[in-house]
PDB file of C-alpha atoms in Angstrom:
ATOM      1  CA  MET V   9      -8.359 -16.822   1.522  1.00  0.00           C
ATOM      2  CA  LEU V  10      -9.602 -15.195  -1.674  1.00  0.00           C
ATOM      3  CA  PRO V  11     -12.148 -17.005  -3.875  1.00  0.00           C
ATOM      4  CA  LEU V  12     -10.173 -16.603  -7.100  1.00  0.00           C
ATOM      5  CA  SER V  13      -6.953 -17.909  -5.544  1.00  0.00           C
ATOM      6  CA  LEU V  14      -8.928 -20.944  -4.368  1.00  0.00           C
ATOM      7  CA  LEU V  15     -10.391 -21.531  -7.844  1.00  0.00           C
ATOM      8  CA  LYS V  16      -7.061 -21.075  -9.607  1.00  0.00           C
ATOM      9  CA  THR V  17      -5.529 -23.633  -7.247  1.00  0.00           C
ATOM     10  CA  ALA V  18      -8.382 -26.047  -8.061  1.00  0.00           C
ATOM     11  CA  VAL V  19      -7.308 -26.277 -11.722  1.00  0.00           C
ATOM     12  CA  GLY V  20      -6.741 -29.949 -12.543  1.00  0.00           C
ATOM     13  CA  HIS V  21      -8.840 -31.178  -9.617  1.00  0.00           C
ATOM     14  CA  PRO V  22     -12.411 -32.541  -9.661  1.00  0.00           C
ATOM     15  CA  VAL V  23     -15.066 -29.961  -8.744  1.00  0.00           C
ATOM     16  CA  LEU V  24     -18.842 -29.810  -8.446  1.00  0.00           C
ATOM     17  CA  VAL V  25     -20.565 -26.701  -9.776  1.00  0.00           C
ATOM     18  CA  GLU V  26     -24.209 -26.010  -8.980  1.00  0.00           C
ATOM     19  CA  LEU V  27     -25.979 -23.419 -11.077  1.00  0.00           C
ATOM     20  CA  LYS V  28     -28.716 -21.008 -10.014  1.00  0.00           C
ATOM     21  CA  ASN V  29     -31.223 -23.022 -12.069  1.00  0.00           C
ATOM     22  CA  GLY V  30     -30.463 -26.193 -10.036  1.00  0.00           C
ATOM     23  CA  GLU V  31     -28.347 -28.126 -12.553  1.00  0.00           C
ATOM     24  CA  THR V  32     -25.037 -29.564 -11.339  1.00  0.00           C
ATOM     25  CA  TYR V  33     -21.820 -30.158 -13.281  1.00  0.00           C
ATOM     26  CA  ASN V  34     -19.176 -32.580 -12.018  1.00  0.00           C
ATOM     27  CA  GLY V  35     -15.832 -32.549 -13.790  1.00  0.00           C
ATOM     28  CA  HIS V  36     -12.156 -31.659 -13.728  1.00  0.00           C
ATOM     29  CA  MET V  37     -11.463 -27.943 -13.831  1.00  0.00           C
ATOM     30  CA  VAL V  38      -9.333 -26.928 -16.798  1.00  0.00           C
ATOM     31  CA  GLN V  39      -9.435 -23.163 -16.431  1.00  0.00           C
ATOM     32  CA  CYS V  40     -11.007 -20.360 -14.405  1.00  0.00           C
ATOM     33  CA  ASP V  41     -10.884 -16.636 -15.203  1.00  0.00           C
ATOM     34  CA  THR V  42     -11.442 -13.464 -13.177  1.00  0.00           C
ATOM     35  CA  TRP V  43     -15.203 -13.487 -13.913  1.00  0.00           C
ATOM     36  CA  MET V  44     -15.427 -17.024 -12.453  1.00  0.00           C
ATOM     37  CA  ASN V  45     -16.156 -18.527 -15.870  1.00  0.00           C
ATOM     38  CA  ILE V  46     -15.147 -22.175 -15.611  1.00  0.00           C
ATOM     39  CA  HIS V  47     -14.012 -24.693 -18.223  1.00  0.00           C
ATOM     40  CA  LEU V  48     -14.550 -28.342 -17.193  1.00  0.00           C
ATOM     41  CA  ARG V  49     -13.499 -31.660 -18.776  1.00  0.00           C
ATOM     42  CA  GLU V  50     -15.003 -35.151 -18.390  1.00  0.00           C
ATOM     43  CA  VAL V  51     -18.288 -33.638 -17.224  1.00  0.00           C
ATOM     44  CA  ILE V  52     -21.399 -35.293 -15.842  1.00  0.00           C
ATOM     45  CA  CYS V  53     -24.382 -32.931 -15.850  1.00  0.00           C
ATOM     46  CA  THR V  54     -27.333 -33.637 -13.565  1.00  0.00           C
ATOM     47  CA  SER V  55     -30.776 -32.120 -14.102  1.00  0.00           C
ATOM     48  CA  LYS V  56     -32.492 -29.949 -11.515  1.00  0.00           C
ATOM     49  CA  ASP V  57     -34.714 -32.760 -10.236  1.00  0.00           C
ATOM     50  CA  GLY V  58     -31.815 -35.264 -10.270  1.00  0.00           C
ATOM     51  CA  ASP V  59     -33.421 -37.900 -12.513  1.00  0.00           C
ATOM     52  CA  ARG V  60     -31.517 -37.172 -15.773  1.00  0.00           C
ATOM     53  CA  PHE V  61     -27.768 -37.345 -16.398  1.00  0.00           C
ATOM     54  CA  TRP V  62     -25.620 -36.362 -19.355  1.00  0.00           C
ATOM     55  CA  ARG V  63     -21.988 -37.182 -19.975  1.00  0.00           C
ATOM     56  CA  MET V  64     -20.065 -34.513 -21.903  1.00  0.00           C
ATOM     57  CA  PRO V  65     -16.417 -34.335 -22.945  1.00  0.00           C
ATOM     58  CA  GLU V  66     -16.231 -30.700 -21.815  1.00  0.00           C
ATOM     59  CA  ALA V  67     -18.394 -27.809 -20.626  1.00  0.00           C
ATOM     60  CA  TYR V  68     -18.028 -24.055 -20.224  1.00  0.00           C
ATOM     61  CA  VAL V  69     -19.981 -22.474 -17.368  1.00  0.00           C
ATOM     62  CA  ARG V  70     -20.532 -18.738 -17.262  1.00  0.00           C
ATOM     63  CA  GLY V  71     -19.591 -17.277 -13.879  1.00  0.00           C
ATOM     64  CA  ASN V  72     -22.756 -15.302 -13.197  1.00  0.00           C
ATOM     65  CA  THR V  73     -24.907 -18.468 -13.427  1.00  0.00           C
ATOM     66  CA  ILE V  74     -23.011 -20.255 -10.624  1.00  0.00           C
ATOM     67  CA  LYS V  75     -24.647 -20.696  -7.216  1.00  0.00           C
ATOM     68  CA  TYR V  76     -21.733 -22.500  -5.559  1.00  0.00           C
ATOM     69  CA  ILE V  77     -18.637 -24.576  -6.266  1.00  0.00           C
ATOM     70  CA  ARG V  78     -17.442 -27.501  -4.205  1.00  0.00           C
ATOM     71  CA  VAL V  79     -13.719 -28.256  -4.262  1.00  0.00           C
ATOM     72  CA  PRO V  80     -11.764 -31.086  -2.598  1.00  0.00           C
ATOM     73  CA  ASP V  81     -10.305 -30.508   0.876  1.00  0.00           C
ATOM     74  CA  GLU V  82      -6.776 -30.996  -0.486  1.00  0.00           C
ATOM     75  CA  VAL V  83      -7.202 -27.844  -2.601  1.00  0.00           C
ATOM     76  CA  ILE V  84      -8.249 -25.806   0.442  1.00  0.00           C
ATOM     77  CA  ASP V  85      -5.254 -27.139   2.395  1.00  0.00           C
ATOM     78  CA  LYS V  86      -2.944 -26.282  -0.500  1.00  0.00           C
ATOM     79  CA  VAL V  87      -4.228 -22.670  -0.666  1.00  0.00           C
ATOM     80  CA  GLN V  88      -3.831 -22.211   3.098  1.00  0.00           C
ATOM     81  CA  GLU V  89      -0.273 -23.562   2.882  1.00  0.00           C
ATOM     82  CA  GLU V  90       0.577 -21.162   0.029  1.00  0.00           C
ATOM     83  CA  ASN V  91      -0.883 -18.211   1.978  1.00  0.00           C
ATOM     84  CA  PHE V  92       1.179 -19.186   5.036  1.00  0.00           C
ATOM     85  CA  LYS V  93       4.387 -19.371   2.964  1.00  0.00           C
ATOM     86  CA  ARG V  94       3.629 -16.002   1.347  1.00  0.00           C
ATOM     87  CA  ASP V  95       2.989 -14.373   4.728  1.00  0.00           C
ATOM     88  CA  GLU V  96       6.311 -15.691   6.068  1.00  0.00           C
ATOM     89  CA  LYS V  97       8.214 -14.071   3.195  1.00  0.00           C
ATOM     90  CA  ARG V  98       6.532 -10.686   3.715  1.00  0.00           C
ATOM     91  CA  PRO V  99       8.414  -8.177   5.883  1.00  0.00           C
ATOM     92  CA  ALA V 100       6.848  -7.315   9.245  1.00  0.00           C
ATOM     93  CA  SER V 101       6.835  -3.548   8.688  1.00  0.00           C
ATOM     94  CA  GLY V 102       5.393  -1.518   5.834  1.00  0.00           C
ATOM     95  CA  GLY V 103       2.230  -2.818   4.291  1.00  0.00           C
ATOM     96  CA  ARG V 104      -0.850  -0.764   3.614  1.00  0.00           C
ATOM     97  CA  GLY V 105      -1.836   2.464   5.231  1.00  0.00           C
ATOM     98  CA  ARG V 106      -0.414   5.935   5.537  1.00  0.00           C
ATOM     99  CA  GLY V 107       3.269   6.533   5.262  1.00  0.00           C
ATOM    100  CA  GLY V 108       4.155   3.589   3.078  1.00  0.00           C
ATOM    101  CA  ARG V 109       5.306   5.542   0.024  1.00  0.00           C
ATOM    102  CA  GLY V 110       7.051   8.884  -0.048  1.00  0.00           C
ATOM    103  CA  TRP V 111       5.425  10.727   2.830  1.00  0.00           C
ATOM    104  CA  ALA V 112       8.681  11.070   4.731  1.00  0.00           C
ATOM    105  CA  LEU V 113      10.408  12.920   1.869  1.00  0.00           C
ATOM    106  CA  GLY V 114       8.393  16.049   1.210  1.00  0.00           C
ATOM    107  CA  GLY V 115       4.987  14.377   1.152  1.00  0.00           C
ATOM    108  CA  ARG V 116       2.117  16.313  -0.377  1.00  0.00           C
ATOM    109  CA  GLY V 117       2.829  19.786   0.989  1.00  0.00           C
ATOM    110  CA  ASP V 118       5.675  20.849  -1.256  1.00  0.00           C
ATOM    111  CA  GLY V 119       5.513  18.113  -3.893  1.00  0.00           C
ATOM    112  CA  GLY V 120       9.161  17.297  -3.247  1.00  0.00           C
ATOM    113  CA  ARG V 121      10.204  20.450  -5.130  1.00  0.00           C
ATOM    114  CA  GLY V 122      10.925  22.795  -2.231  1.00  0.00           C
ATOM    115  CA  ASP V 123       9.339  25.760  -4.023  1.00  0.00           C
ATOM    116  CA  GLY V 124       5.865  25.628  -2.548  1.00  0.00           C
ATOM    117  CA  GLY V 125       4.355  22.726  -4.492  1.00  0.00           C
ATOM    118  CA  ARG V 126       2.449  22.964  -7.771  1.00  0.00           C
ATOM    119  CA  GLY V 127       2.532  26.227  -9.648  1.00  0.00           C
ATOM    120  CA  GLY V 128       5.234  27.906  -7.588  1.00  0.00           C
ATOM    121  CA  PRO V 129       5.033  29.555  -4.178  1.00  0.00           C
ATOM    122  CA  GLY V 130       1.325  30.428  -4.422  1.00  0.00           C
ATOM    123  CA  GLY V 131      -0.011  26.897  -4.852  1.00  0.00           C
ATOM    124  CA  ARG V 132      -1.762  26.166  -8.169  1.00  0.00           C
ATOM    125  CA  GLY V 133      -1.303  29.135 -10.444  1.00  0.00           C
ATOM    126  CA  GLN V 134      -1.127  32.688  -9.131  1.00  0.00           C
ATOM    127  CA  GLY V 135      -4.385  33.635  -7.502  1.00  0.00           C
ATOM    128  CA  GLY V 136      -8.097  33.187  -7.770  1.00  0.00           C
ATOM    129  CA  ARG V 137      -8.475  31.852  -4.238  1.00  0.00           C
ATOM    130  CA  GLY V 138      -6.174  34.004  -2.209  1.00  0.00           C
ATOM    131  CA  GLU V 139      -2.831  33.028  -0.791  1.00  0.00           C
ATOM    132  CA  GLY V 140      -2.082  29.330  -0.958  1.00  0.00           C
ATOM    133  CA  GLY V 141      -4.086  28.436  -4.059  1.00  0.00           C
ATOM    134  CA  ARG V 142      -6.538  25.797  -2.792  1.00  0.00           C
ATOM    135  CA  GLY V 143      -7.631  26.478   0.732  1.00  0.00           C
ATOM    136  CA  GLY V 144      -4.150  26.362   2.213  1.00  0.00           C
ATOM    137  CA  ARG V 145      -3.196  22.882   0.982  1.00  0.00           C
ATOM    138  CA  GLY V 146      -0.793  23.856  -1.733  1.00  0.00           C
ATOM    139  CA  GLY V 147       2.431  24.904  -0.077  1.00  0.00           C
ATOM    140  CA  ARG V 148       3.727  27.811   1.989  1.00  0.00           C
ATOM    141  CA  GLY V 149       1.859  30.672   0.345  1.00  0.00           C
ATOM    142  CA  LEU V 150       3.456  34.007  -0.631  1.00  0.00           C
ATOM    143  CA  GLN V 151       6.443  35.062   1.431  1.00  0.00           C
TER     144      GLN V 151
END
């Protein structure tokens, strides 16, 4: 489970955000972006020592000041359910790794052109490094 997918699922739910300086913010998450900046509504802020409280209509918390975020269990269950559904839809073969895109049809050796790759039969350009252009990677060489 990825942190941003968890936070984006938590939109509309109550969350607790503790900052690096010790303050806590309890409220309903309105929005979260890719830098983990969070917009909260109906916020109760608690001081570091826990003896002062402030009620605010909304608060914006910068992502790099956050120590941790606590979300309800229902949000975690919802994310796991969505991941399970997504994994069921995915085909069993393919995926990441070698051979996923275009290696079977020409691959890197001839660039799919059939004339020795980039720059004709000699690799890149016509010389400078001997036959084959770049250390033998660029095609069939001179024939």
